[in-house]
Amino acid sequence: MKSRLLILLSALCMTFVMNAQVTSVAIIGSGTAGGWDTETPMELADDTLQLYYLKVNLTANEVKFRANNAWAINWGAVDFPLGTGVQGGPNIPVAVAGEYEILFSAITGEYFFYYESPIGIIGSATPYGWDEDINLFPNATDTNKYFITLPLIQGAAKFRKDDLWATNWGSENFPSGIGTQDGKDIPIPNAGKYSITFDKSTGEYDFQELIDFKSIGIIGSATAGGWDNETPLTRDGGNADVWKGTVNIKEGEFKFRADSAWTISWGGGTFPSDTASLTGGNIAVTADQAGDYLVTFNTKSLIYNFLKIEDFESIGIIGDATPGGWDNETKMIQDANDKSIWRLRVDLVAGEAKFRANNDWVFNWGSADFPSGTGVQDGANIPVVAGDYKITFNSTTGEYNFEAVVEYDKISLVGNAGPFGDWPGDDDSRDTYLNKNPNDANHWTLASVTLKDTPVDGGIKFRAEAAWAINWGSAAFPVGVGTQNGANIQCTAGTYKIDFRSDTGDYAFAEPSSTYDLLSSDVIKIFPNPAKDVLNVEINTDALRGNVTATLFNINGEQIKSQIFQVNGIAKMNVSDVIAGNYVLRISNDKNLVAKSVLIVK
């Protein structure tokens, strides 16, 4: 089966460019034995095509692919059992528990989870044509029923048993019908993604098209744009069916619609939460319901929910785990762009804590989960483990996260392209130490360092405490995001100022006279990633305002293109003329810069 799978996936990977940054691939997630903590390595089955193979037992949960035992390069998608993973994409949902043979291409992101099953679908409309069945998954409660979600093209299909023609079902009816032995091919008139069900005892089948919307918006007299201009929602990164946004709702009416047109729209039900329908009327909002809301709409279940965003004067954390105990809360800092988001860095002791609003108990949130969870009104006290934390709390959804802060005493630069011309031995005599920022323990700088051109099998890396237990690397230069045990940084000879962040791995090498500060890469979003023609850049920090410069570097540090744009919404960079490969996009002004890895495909 392994060789047959290799042939099938190889046929899909016709156009490719080698991904030099990938040295290993593994699968990780709640669907694996190691969970999200321990990855399961895959076997390199074809070096030329960078195809990886694994035979493994999975549970009905979620998985992702990642490279180099780190999260810097990872792939995910909503499709199963076959699809194309994208950098930083959503978790892949495993349909049923069982043994799988998995194939994955580190070049294209394409994957296939093969599951042994007696019932399959075959035909010119299916991904492998008339040459190979794609097996359906058994229904957990009815052994006669099977299901799968597949992309189909215009053509024909049939169901058959045990990959043989001795028992097969077909019919001329679509999208539903009753297949009979040696019946006619089932016509598939339109390409699309389909949810397919089949009953082997009756021959009944159904093809339900799953429409992939490009955009979802809310429109109507209850919205800021009235009936002329919709308010766009944003697709949730973890569930392609869920769309979210923050909207101001006033007295009036509204509907949801797809792709900025009235071809598909939904209404009906009662504000603020209900289930819409295609035939539903306008959703009414009364004057006393007006306000700012966090809206969620699921295009599959059609359930919508509006959570009112309360304008709290303050949010604090309180409890015997906090500095003020149960008597005095510790104030959190409100996000400048989102009044629902509150942050705090604080030292906590072992104990309990809760969040509350306006220095009072009228609004308070708690949960039994730690370090992350969703607090509810008058919920349980949050059990806290002692430590230094960066805390984030959403006062609209109740979601919270305690991120443990790890601080280092020493960060150094090492490598045979560095000042000492060789890698360190058992001591720190070949470490070049950076200086810790007294106001930010994760920000490290060096005013001037002279580097050599990277020799063969060489380069430079950052490491902590003059030891290899914690080290950061990436092939990108002069800017990039280093990862644990990442590749050597491929530097170019010259004298540079260094900025490095030990909390994110972000680094930058620049002219010694430059006066910028290095920002964390999480202040920008780049999508799609991988990209084919256009990179969309969303900047979420006041430190990068006005005119900024976007510069694209290849992994050798060579500048590919640069442009200046005004920060106002989402900026775009045309990369249709850039060859496929791994790149770093740097965004900078005269005071700050940030960099993020991107993958361009063709």
Coordinates of C-alpha atoms in Angstrom, one line a residue:
M1 CA 0.0 0.0 0.0
K2 CA 2.9 2.4 0.8
S3 CA 4.3 2.3 -2.7
R4 CA 0.8 2.8 -4.2
L5 CA 0.2 5.8 -2.0
L6 CA 3.5 7.3 -3.1
I7 CA 2.6 7.0 -6.7
L8 CA -0.8 8.7 -6.1
L9 CA 0.5 11.6 -4.1
S10 CA 3.5 12.0 -6.5
A11 CA 1.1 12.5 -9.3
L12 CA -0.4 15.5 -7.5
C13 CA 3.0 17.2 -6.8
M14 CA 3.8 18.1 -10.4
T15 CA 5.0 21.7 -9.8
F16 CA 7.4 22.2 -6.9
V17 CA 10.5 23.9 -5.5
M18 CA 12.7 22.3 -2.9
N19 CA 12.1 23.6 0.7
A20 CA 15.6 23.8 2.0
Q21 CA 14.5 24.7 5.5
V22 CA 12.8 21.4 6.1
T23 CA 15.0 18.7 7.5
S24 CA 12.4 16.6 9.1
V25 CA 8.6 16.3 9.3
A26 CA 6.4 14.9 12.1
I27 CA 2.7 14.8 13.0
I28 CA 1.5 16.2 16.3
G29 CA -1.8 16.8 18.0
S30 CA -4.6 15.5 20.2
G31 CA -5.3 12.8 17.7
T32 CA -1.8 11.2 18.3
A33 CA -0.4 9.2 21.2
G34 CA 1.9 12.1 22.2
G35 CA -0.8 14.8 22.1
W36 CA 0.3 18.3 21.5
D37 CA 3.5 17.8 23.6
T38 CA 5.3 15.0 21.8
E39 CA 5.4 14.7 18.0
T40 CA 5.5 11.5 16.0
P41 CA 8.2 11.6 13.3
M42 CA 7.5 10.7 9.7
E43 CA 9.7 8.7 7.4
L44 CA 11.2 10.5 4.3
A45 CA 9.9 8.3 1.5
D46 CA 11.0 10.3 -1.5
D47 CA 13.8 12.8 -1.1
T48 CA 13.3 14.5 -4.5
L49 CA 9.6 15.2 -3.9
Q50 CA 10.1 15.6 -0.1
L51 CA 7.3 13.0 0.5
Y52 CA 6.9 11.8 4.0
Y53 CA 5.2 8.6 5.2
L54 CA 3.8 7.3 8.5
K55 CA 1.6 4.4 9.5
V56 CA 0.0 5.2 12.8
N57 CA -3.1 4.8 15.0
L58 CA -5.1 8.0 15.5
T59 CA -8.0 9.0 17.6
A60 CA -10.9 11.1 16.4
N61 CA -9.4 14.5 17.4
E62 CA -7.0 16.9 15.6
V63 CA -3.5 16.9 14.1
K64 CA -1.0 19.1 12.3
F65 CA 2.2 18.6 10.4
R66 CA 5.3 20.4 11.4
A67 CA 9.0 20.6 10.4
N68 CA 12.2 20.4 12.3
N69 CA 10.6 19.6 15.7
A70 CA 9.4 23.2 16.1
W71 CA 6.4 25.4 15.3
A72 CA 8.1 27.9 13.0
I73 CA 7.1 25.8 9.9
N74 CA 3.8 23.9 10.3
W75 CA 0.9 23.0 8.1
G76 CA -2.8 22.6 8.7
A77 CA -6.2 22.7 6.9
V78 CA -9.8 21.9 7.5
D79 CA -10.0 19.1 5.0
F80 CA -9.8 15.3 5.7
P81 CA -8.8 12.7 4.5
L82 CA -7.0 14.6 1.8
G83 CA -6.2 18.3 1.3
T84 CA -3.4 20.9 1.1
G85 CA -2.0 22.2 4.4
V86 CA -1.0 25.8 4.6
Q87 CA 1.5 27.5 6.9
G88 CA -0.1 28.1 10.3
G89 CA -3.4 26.7 9.0
P90 CA -6.1 25.3 11.2
N91 CA -5.9 21.9 12.9
I92 CA -6.8 18.9 10.6
P93 CA -9.9 17.1 12.0
V94 CA -9.5 13.3 12.1
A95 CA -12.9 11.8 11.1
V96 CA -12.7 8.5 12.9
A97 CA -10.3 6.6 15.2
G98 CA -8.2 3.9 13.6
E99 CA -5.0 3.0 11.8
Y100 CA -3.9 5.3 9.0
E101 CA -1.2 5.4 6.4
I102 CA -0.3 9.0 5.9
L103 CA 1.5 10.7 3.1
F104 CA 2.6 14.4 3.2
S105 CA 4.5 16.6 0.8
A106 CA 6.7 19.3 2.4
I107 CA 6.8 21.0 -0.9
T108 CA 3.2 21.5 -1.7
G109 CA 1.6 20.8 1.7
E110 CA -0.6 18.1 0.1
Y111 CA -1.6 15.2 2.3
F112 CA -3.6 12.0 2.3
F113 CA -4.8 9.9 5.2
Y114 CA -5.5 6.4 3.9
Y115 CA -8.0 4.4 6.0
E116 CA -8.7 0.7 5.3
S117 CA -12.5 0.3 4.7
P118 CA -14.6 -2.1 2.6
I119 CA -16.5 0.7 0.9
G120 CA -14.9 3.2 -1.5
I121 CA -15.8 5.8 -4.1
I122 CA -14.2 5.8 -7.6
G123 CA -14.6 7.7 -10.9
S124 CA -13.5 10.5 -13.1
A125 CA -15.0 13.0 -10.7
T126 CA -12.8 11.8 -7.8
P127 CA -9.2 12.9 -7.0
Y128 CA -7.7 9.6 -8.3
G129 CA -10.0 9.0 -11.2
W130 CA -11.0 5.5 -12.2
D131 CA -7.6 4.2 -11.1
E132 CA -8.0 4.2 -7.3
D133 CA -10.8 4.1 -4.8
I134 CA -10.9 6.6 -1.9
N135 CA -12.3 4.7 1.1
L136 CA -15.3 6.0 3.0
F137 CA -15.4 6.0 6.8
P138 CA -17.8 3.8 8.8
N139 CA -20.7 5.4 10.8
A140 CA -20.1 4.9 14.5
T141 CA -23.7 3.9 15.2
D142 CA -24.7 2.1 12.0
T143 CA -22.4 -0.4 10.4
N144 CA -24.2 -0.2 7.1
K145 CA -23.6 3.5 6.7
Y146 CA -20.4 5.3 5.4
F147 CA -19.4 8.9 4.9
I148 CA -16.6 11.1 3.6
T149 CA -16.0 14.8 2.6
L150 CA -14.2 15.1 -0.8
P151 CA -13.4 17.6 -3.5
L152 CA -14.9 16.5 -6.8
I153 CA -14.7 17.7 -10.3
Q154 CA -17.3 17.5 -13.1
G155 CA -17.5 13.8 -14.1
A156 CA -18.9 10.5 -12.8
A157 CA -18.6 8.3 -9.8
K158 CA -19.6 4.9 -8.4
F159 CA -19.4 3.1 -5.0
R160 CA -17.8 -0.3 -4.8
K161 CA -16.8 -2.9 -2.3
D162 CA -13.2 -4.0 -1.5
D163 CA -11.7 -2.0 -4.4
L164 CA -13.2 -4.5 -6.8
W165 CA -16.0 -4.4 -9.5
A166 CA -17.6 -7.6 -8.3
T167 CA -19.9 -5.5 -6.1
N168 CA -20.6 -1.9 -7.1
W169 CA -23.4 0.5 -7.0
G170 CA -24.5 3.2 -9.4
S171 CA -27.5 5.3 -10.6
E172 CA -28.2 8.1 -13.0
N173 CA -29.7 10.3 -10.2
F174 CA -27.9 13.2 -8.5
P175 CA -27.4 14.5 -5.8
S176 CA -29.4 11.7 -4.1
G177 CA -30.5 8.3 -5.2
I178 CA -30.4 4.5 -4.7
G179 CA -27.5 2.8 -6.3
T180 CA -28.0 -0.7 -7.8
Q181 CA -25.5 -3.5 -8.7
D182 CA -23.8 -2.5 -12.0
G183 CA -26.0 0.6 -12.2
K184 CA -25.2 3.6 -14.3
D185 CA -22.4 6.0 -13.4
I186 CA -23.6 8.7 -10.9
P187 CA -23.3 12.0 -12.8
I188 CA -21.4 14.8 -10.9
P189 CA -22.5 18.0 -12.8
N190 CA -20.5 20.6 -10.9
A191 CA -17.0 20.7 -9.3
G192 CA -17.0 21.4 -5.5
K193 CA -16.5 20.0 -2.1
Y194 CA -19.1 17.4 -1.1
S195 CA -20.3 15.7 2.0
I196 CA -21.0 12.1 0.8
T197 CA -23.0 9.4 2.6
F198 CA -23.8 5.9 1.5
D199 CA -25.8 2.9 2.9
K200 CA -24.5 -0.5 1.7
S201 CA -27.6 -2.3 2.8
T202 CA -30.0 -0.2 0.7
G203 CA -27.7 1.5 -1.9
E204 CA -29.0 4.9 -0.8
Y205 CA -26.5 7.8 -1.3
D206 CA -26.4 11.5 -1.0
F207 CA -24.0 14.2 -2.2
Q208 CA -24.3 17.5 -0.3
E209 CA -22.3 20.3 -1.7
L210 CA -20.3 22.3 0.9
I211 CA -20.0 25.9 -0.4
D212 CA -16.7 27.6 0.5
F213 CA -17.5 31.2 0.8
K214 CA -14.9 33.9 0.0
S215 CA -16.5 36.3 2.5
I216 CA -19.3 36.8 4.9
G217 CA -20.8 40.1 5.9
I218 CA -23.6 41.6 8.0
I219 CA -25.7 44.3 6.3
G220 CA -28.9 46.3 7.1
S221 CA -30.3 49.4 8.8
A222 CA -29.0 48.1 12.1
T223 CA -25.4 48.3 10.9
A224 CA -23.1 51.3 10.2
G225 CA -23.2 50.8 6.5
G226 CA -27.0 50.5 6.2
W227 CA -28.4 48.4 3.3
D228 CA -25.7 49.8 1.0
N229 CA -22.4 48.7 2.6
E230 CA -21.9 45.5 4.5
T231 CA -19.6 45.0 7.5
P232 CA -17.2 42.2 6.7
L233 CA -16.6 39.3 9.2
T234 CA -13.3 37.4 9.5
R235 CA -13.0 33.6 9.0
D236 CA -11.9 31.8 12.2
G237 CA -8.5 30.3 12.0
G238 CA -9.5 27.1 13.7
N239 CA -12.9 26.5 11.9
A240 CA -13.5 27.5 8.3
D241 CA -17.3 27.5 8.9
V242 CA -17.1 30.1 11.6
W243 CA -16.9 33.9 10.9
K244 CA -16.4 36.5 13.6
G245 CA -16.2 40.3 13.9
T246 CA -16.8 43.3 16.2
V247 CA -19.8 45.4 15.0
N248 CA -21.8 48.3 16.3
I249 CA -25.5 47.4 16.2
K250 CA -28.3 50.0 16.5
E251 CA -32.1 49.8 16.3
G252 CA -33.1 48.4 12.9
E253 CA -32.8 45.2 10.9
F254 CA -30.0 43.2 9.4
K255 CA -29.1 39.9 7.5
F256 CA -26.0 37.9 6.9
R257 CA -24.9 37.4 3.3
A258 CA -22.1 35.6 1.4
D259 CA -19.6 37.0 -1.1
S260 CA -20.9 40.6 -1.0
A261 CA -24.0 39.6 -3.0
W262 CA -27.6 38.7 -2.4
T263 CA -27.4 35.3 -4.1
I264 CA -27.0 33.6 -0.7
S265 CA -28.2 35.4 2.4
W266 CA -29.5 34.3 5.8
G267 CA -32.0 35.8 8.2
G268 CA -34.7 34.9 10.8
G269 CA -34.6 34.1 14.4
T270 CA -34.4 36.4 17.4
F271 CA -31.5 38.7 18.3
P272 CA -29.0 38.3 19.9
S273 CA -28.7 34.4 19.5
D274 CA -30.6 32.0 17.2
T275 CA -30.4 29.9 14.1
A276 CA -30.8 31.6 10.7
S277 CA -32.1 30.2 7.5
L278 CA -31.9 30.9 3.7
T279 CA -35.6 31.9 3.7
G280 CA -35.5 33.8 7.0
G281 CA -36.6 37.5 7.2
N282 CA -34.6 40.4 8.5
I283 CA -33.3 40.1 12.1
A284 CA -34.8 42.9 14.2
V285 CA -32.9 44.8 16.9
T286 CA -34.6 47.1 19.4
A287 CA -33.4 50.4 20.7
D288 CA -32.5 49.0 24.1
Q289 CA -30.3 46.3 22.5
A290 CA -28.1 48.7 20.6
G291 CA -24.4 48.6 21.4
D292 CA -21.0 47.1 20.4
Y293 CA -21.1 43.3 19.9
L294 CA -18.7 40.4 19.2
V295 CA -20.6 38.5 16.5
T296 CA -20.1 34.8 15.6
F297 CA -21.9 33.2 12.6
N298 CA -21.5 29.5 11.6
T299 CA -22.3 29.0 7.9
K300 CA -22.7 25.2 8.4
S301 CA -25.0 25.2 11.5
L302 CA -26.4 28.7 10.7
I303 CA -26.2 29.5 14.4
Y304 CA -25.4 33.2 15.2
N305 CA -24.5 34.7 18.5
F306 CA -23.9 38.4 19.5
L307 CA -22.0 38.9 22.7
K308 CA -22.4 42.5 24.0
I309 CA -19.0 44.2 24.6
E310 CA -19.3 46.0 28.0
D311 CA -17.3 49.2 28.3
F312 CA -15.7 48.4 31.7
E313 CA -13.7 51.1 33.4
S314 CA -11.2 48.6 34.7
I315 CA -10.5 44.9 34.9
G316 CA -8.4 43.4 37.7
I317 CA -7.2 40.0 38.9
I318 CA -7.7 39.2 42.5
G319 CA -7.0 36.2 44.9
D320 CA -4.5 34.7 47.2
A321 CA -2.3 33.9 44.2
T322 CA -2.0 37.6 43.4
P323 CA 0.1 40.4 45.1
G324 CA -2.9 41.9 46.7
G325 CA -4.6 38.7 47.9
W326 CA -8.4 38.7 48.1
D327 CA -8.4 42.3 49.5
N328 CA -6.8 44.3 46.7
E329 CA -7.0 43.5 43.0
T330 CA -4.2 44.0 40.6
K331 CA -5.2 46.2 37.6
M332 CA -4.8 45.0 34.1
I333 CA -4.0 47.1 31.0
Q334 CA -6.6 47.6 28.3
D335 CA -5.6 47.0 24.7
A336 CA -5.4 50.2 22.7
N337 CA -7.3 48.8 19.7
D338 CA -9.7 46.2 21.3
K339 CA -11.5 47.3 24.5
S340 CA -12.3 43.6 25.3
I341 CA -8.7 42.6 25.6
W342 CA -6.8 43.2 28.9
R343 CA -3.2 42.2 29.7
L344 CA -0.9 42.1 32.7
R345 CA 2.6 40.7 33.5
V346 CA 2.8 39.7 37.2
D347 CA 4.5 37.3 39.6
L348 CA 2.0 34.9 41.2
V349 CA 2.3 32.5 44.0
A350 CA 0.5 29.1 44.3
G351 CA -3.1 29.7 45.1
E352 CA -6.3 30.9 43.4
A353 CA -7.5 33.9 41.4
K354 CA -10.4 35.4 39.6
F355 CA -11.0 38.3 37.2
R356 CA -13.4 41.1 38.0
A357 CA -14.6 44.4 36.6
N358 CA -14.7 47.9 38.0
N359 CA -13.1 46.9 41.3
D360 CA -16.4 45.1 42.3
W361 CA -17.9 41.7 42.3
V362 CA -21.0 42.5 40.2
F363 CA -19.1 41.2 37.2
N364 CA -16.5 38.5 37.9
W365 CA -15.2 35.5 36.0
G366 CA -13.7 32.2 37.0
S367 CA -13.1 28.6 35.9
A368 CA -11.4 25.5 37.2
D369 CA -9.0 25.4 34.2
F370 CA -5.4 26.6 34.2
P371 CA -3.3 28.0 32.4
S372 CA -6.0 28.7 29.9
G373 CA -9.8 28.5 29.8
T374 CA -13.1 30.4 29.6
G375 CA -14.2 32.2 32.7
V376 CA -17.9 32.5 33.5
Q377 CA -19.9 34.8 35.7
D378 CA -19.5 33.7 39.4
G379 CA -17.4 30.7 38.2
A380 CA -14.9 28.7 40.2
N381 CA -11.7 30.1 41.4
I382 CA -8.8 29.6 38.9
P383 CA -6.1 27.3 40.4
V384 CA -2.7 29.0 39.9
V385 CA 0.8 27.5 39.8
A386 CA 3.5 29.9 41.1
G387 CA 5.4 31.7 38.5
D388 CA 6.0 34.9 36.4
Y389 CA 3.1 35.2 33.8
K390 CA 1.9 37.3 30.9
I391 CA -1.9 37.2 31.4
T392 CA -4.4 37.9 28.7
F393 CA -8.2 38.2 29.4
N394 CA -11.1 38.9 27.1
S395 CA -13.9 40.6 29.0
T396 CA -16.5 39.8 26.3
T397 CA -15.9 36.1 25.9
G398 CA -14.3 35.3 29.3
E399 CA -11.4 33.6 27.6
Y400 CA -8.1 33.9 29.5
N401 CA -4.5 32.6 29.2
F402 CA -1.6 32.6 31.6
E403 CA 1.7 32.4 29.6
A404 CA 4.7 31.5 31.8
V405 CA 7.6 33.9 31.2
V406 CA 11.0 32.4 31.0
E407 CA 13.9 34.8 31.5
Y408 CA 17.5 34.1 30.9
D409 CA 20.6 35.5 32.5
K410 CA 22.8 35.3 29.4
I411 CA 22.1 35.2 25.6
S412 CA 25.1 34.8 23.3
L413 CA 25.9 34.6 19.6
V414 CA 27.9 31.6 18.5
G415 CA 29.1 30.0 15.2
N416 CA 32.0 29.7 12.7
A417 CA 30.8 32.8 10.9
G418 CA 30.9 34.8 14.1
P419 CA 33.7 36.8 15.7
F420 CA 35.6 33.7 17.0
G421 CA 35.5 31.9 13.6
D422 CA 34.5 28.5 15.2
W423 CA 31.8 26.9 17.2
P424 CA 32.1 26.8 21.0
G425 CA 33.6 24.0 22.9
D426 CA 32.8 23.0 26.5
D427 CA 33.1 26.6 27.8
D428 CA 32.0 30.0 26.8
S429 CA 35.3 31.3 25.4
R430 CA 33.7 31.5 21.9
D431 CA 30.4 33.1 23.0
T432 CA 29.7 36.7 22.1
Y433 CA 27.3 38.0 24.7
L434 CA 24.4 40.3 24.0
N435 CA 23.1 42.9 26.5
K436 CA 19.8 42.6 28.3
N437 CA 17.4 45.6 28.0
P438 CA 16.8 46.8 31.6
N439 CA 13.2 47.6 30.8
D440 CA 12.4 44.4 28.9
A441 CA 14.2 41.2 30.0
N442 CA 13.4 39.5 26.7
H443 CA 15.0 42.1 24.5
W444 CA 18.7 41.6 23.9
T445 CA 21.0 43.9 21.8
L446 CA 24.6 44.2 20.7
A447 CA 25.8 47.6 19.4
S448 CA 28.4 46.2 16.9
V449 CA 29.6 42.8 15.8
T450 CA 31.7 41.7 12.8
L451 CA 30.5 38.6 10.9
K452 CA 32.1 36.5 8.2
D453 CA 30.5 35.0 5.1
T454 CA 28.9 31.7 6.0
P455 CA 31.2 28.8 5.3
V456 CA 29.9 25.4 4.1
D457 CA 28.0 23.6 6.8
G458 CA 28.3 26.7 9.0
G459 CA 26.7 29.9 10.1
I460 CA 25.6 31.4 13.5
K461 CA 23.0 30.8 16.2
F462 CA 21.8 32.3 19.4
R463 CA 21.9 30.3 22.6
A464 CA 21.0 30.8 26.3
E465 CA 23.2 30.4 29.4
A466 CA 26.2 29.4 27.2
A467 CA 24.7 26.0 26.6
W468 CA 22.9 24.1 23.8
A469 CA 19.8 23.1 25.8
I470 CA 18.1 26.3 24.6
N471 CA 19.2 27.7 21.2
W472 CA 17.6 29.5 18.3
G473 CA 18.2 29.4 14.6
S474 CA 16.8 29.9 11.1
A475 CA 18.3 30.1 7.7
A476 CA 17.0 33.6 7.1
F477 CA 19.2 36.7 7.2
P478 CA 19.3 39.6 8.1
V479 CA 15.9 39.2 9.8
G480 CA 14.0 36.1 10.8
V481 CA 12.4 34.1 13.6
G482 CA 14.7 31.6 15.3
T483 CA 13.3 28.4 16.6
Q484 CA 14.6 25.8 19.0
N485 CA 17.3 23.7 17.3
G486 CA 16.5 25.6 14.1
A487 CA 18.9 25.8 11.1
N488 CA 22.1 27.9 11.3
I489 CA 21.6 31.5 10.3
Q490 CA 23.2 32.0 6.9
C491 CA 24.9 35.4 7.4
T492 CA 26.7 37.7 5.0
A493 CA 30.1 39.3 6.0
G494 CA 29.9 42.8 7.5
T495 CA 29.5 44.8 10.7
Y496 CA 26.1 44.8 12.3
K497 CA 23.9 45.9 15.2
I498 CA 22.0 42.9 16.6
D499 CA 18.5 42.8 18.1
F500 CA 17.1 39.5 19.5
R501 CA 13.9 38.6 21.4
S502 CA 14.3 35.5 23.6
D503 CA 10.5 35.3 24.1
T504 CA 9.6 34.9 20.4
G505 CA 13.0 34.1 18.7
D506 CA 12.7 37.3 16.5
Y507 CA 16.1 38.6 15.4
A508 CA 17.5 41.4 13.2
F509 CA 20.9 42.4 11.9
A510 CA 21.3 46.0 10.7
E511 CA 23.7 48.8 10.2
P512 CA 25.3 49.8 13.5
S513 CA 24.0 53.3 13.2
S514 CA 20.4 52.3 13.0
T515 CA 18.1 53.3 15.9
Y516 CA 15.1 51.0 15.5
D517 CA 13.6 48.7 18.1
L518 CA 12.7 45.1 17.2
L519 CA 9.0 44.2 17.8
S520 CA 7.5 40.8 18.3
S521 CA 6.3 39.1 15.1
D522 CA 2.8 38.6 16.6
V523 CA 2.0 42.3 16.0
I524 CA 1.5 41.7 12.3
K525 CA -0.6 39.2 10.4
I526 CA 0.3 38.0 6.9
F527 CA -2.3 36.2 4.8
P528 CA -2.6 34.1 2.9
N529 CA 0.5 32.2 3.9
P530 CA 1.5 30.4 1.7
A531 CA 0.7 33.0 -0.9
K532 CA 0.7 32.8 -4.7
D533 CA 0.2 36.3 -6.0
V534 CA -0.5 38.8 -3.2
L535 CA 0.7 39.2 0.4
N536 CA -1.9 40.9 2.6
V537 CA -0.3 42.6 5.7
E538 CA -2.3 43.6 8.8
I539 CA -0.5 45.7 11.4
N540 CA -1.7 45.7 14.9
T541 CA 0.6 48.0 16.8
D542 CA 0.8 51.8 17.2
A543 CA 4.6 51.5 16.9
L544 CA 4.2 51.1 13.1
R545 CA 2.1 54.0 11.9
G546 CA 2.4 56.4 9.0
N547 CA 4.6 55.4 6.2
V548 CA 6.3 52.1 6.6
T549 CA 8.6 50.1 4.3
A550 CA 7.9 46.5 3.4
T551 CA 11.0 44.5 2.3
L552 CA 11.0 40.9 1.1
F553 CA 14.2 38.9 1.6
N554 CA 15.1 35.4 0.5
I555 CA 16.6 32.9 2.9
N556 CA 20.1 34.0 1.8
G557 CA 19.4 37.6 3.0
E558 CA 19.1 39.0 -0.5
Q559 CA 16.6 41.8 -1.0
I560 CA 13.9 40.7 -3.5
K561 CA 11.6 43.7 -3.5
S562 CA 10.6 46.6 -1.4
Q563 CA 7.7 49.1 -1.3
I564 CA 6.5 51.9 0.9
F565 CA 2.8 52.1 2.0
Q566 CA 0.6 54.0 4.4
V567 CA -0.7 52.0 7.3
N568 CA -4.4 52.2 6.9
G569 CA -6.2 48.9 7.1
I570 CA -4.6 46.0 5.1
A571 CA -1.6 46.7 2.9
K572 CA -0.8 44.5 -0.1
M573 CA 2.4 43.4 -1.7
N574 CA 2.3 41.9 -5.2
V575 CA 4.5 38.7 -5.3
S576 CA 3.2 37.3 -8.6
D577 CA 6.6 37.9 -10.1
V578 CA 8.5 36.2 -7.2
I579 CA 9.6 32.6 -7.6
A580 CA 8.4 29.9 -5.2
G581 CA 10.3 29.5 -2.0
N582 CA 10.8 30.6 1.6
Y583 CA 11.1 34.3 2.4
V584 CA 11.1 36.8 5.2
L585 CA 9.0 40.0 5.0
R586 CA 10.3 42.9 7.1
I587 CA 8.1 45.8 8.0
S588 CA 9.8 48.9 9.3
N589 CA 9.7 52.7 9.9
D590 CA 12.4 55.0 11.3
K591 CA 11.9 53.7 14.9
N592 CA 10.7 50.0 14.8
L593 CA 10.8 46.9 12.7
V594 CA 9.2 43.5 12.7
A595 CA 9.8 40.4 10.5
K596 CA 7.8 37.3 9.7
S597 CA 8.4 34.2 7.6
V598 CA 6.3 33.7 4.4
L599 CA 6.1 30.9 1.9
I600 CA 5.4 31.7 -1.8
V601 CA 4.0 28.9 -4.0
K602 CA 3.3 28.8 -7.7

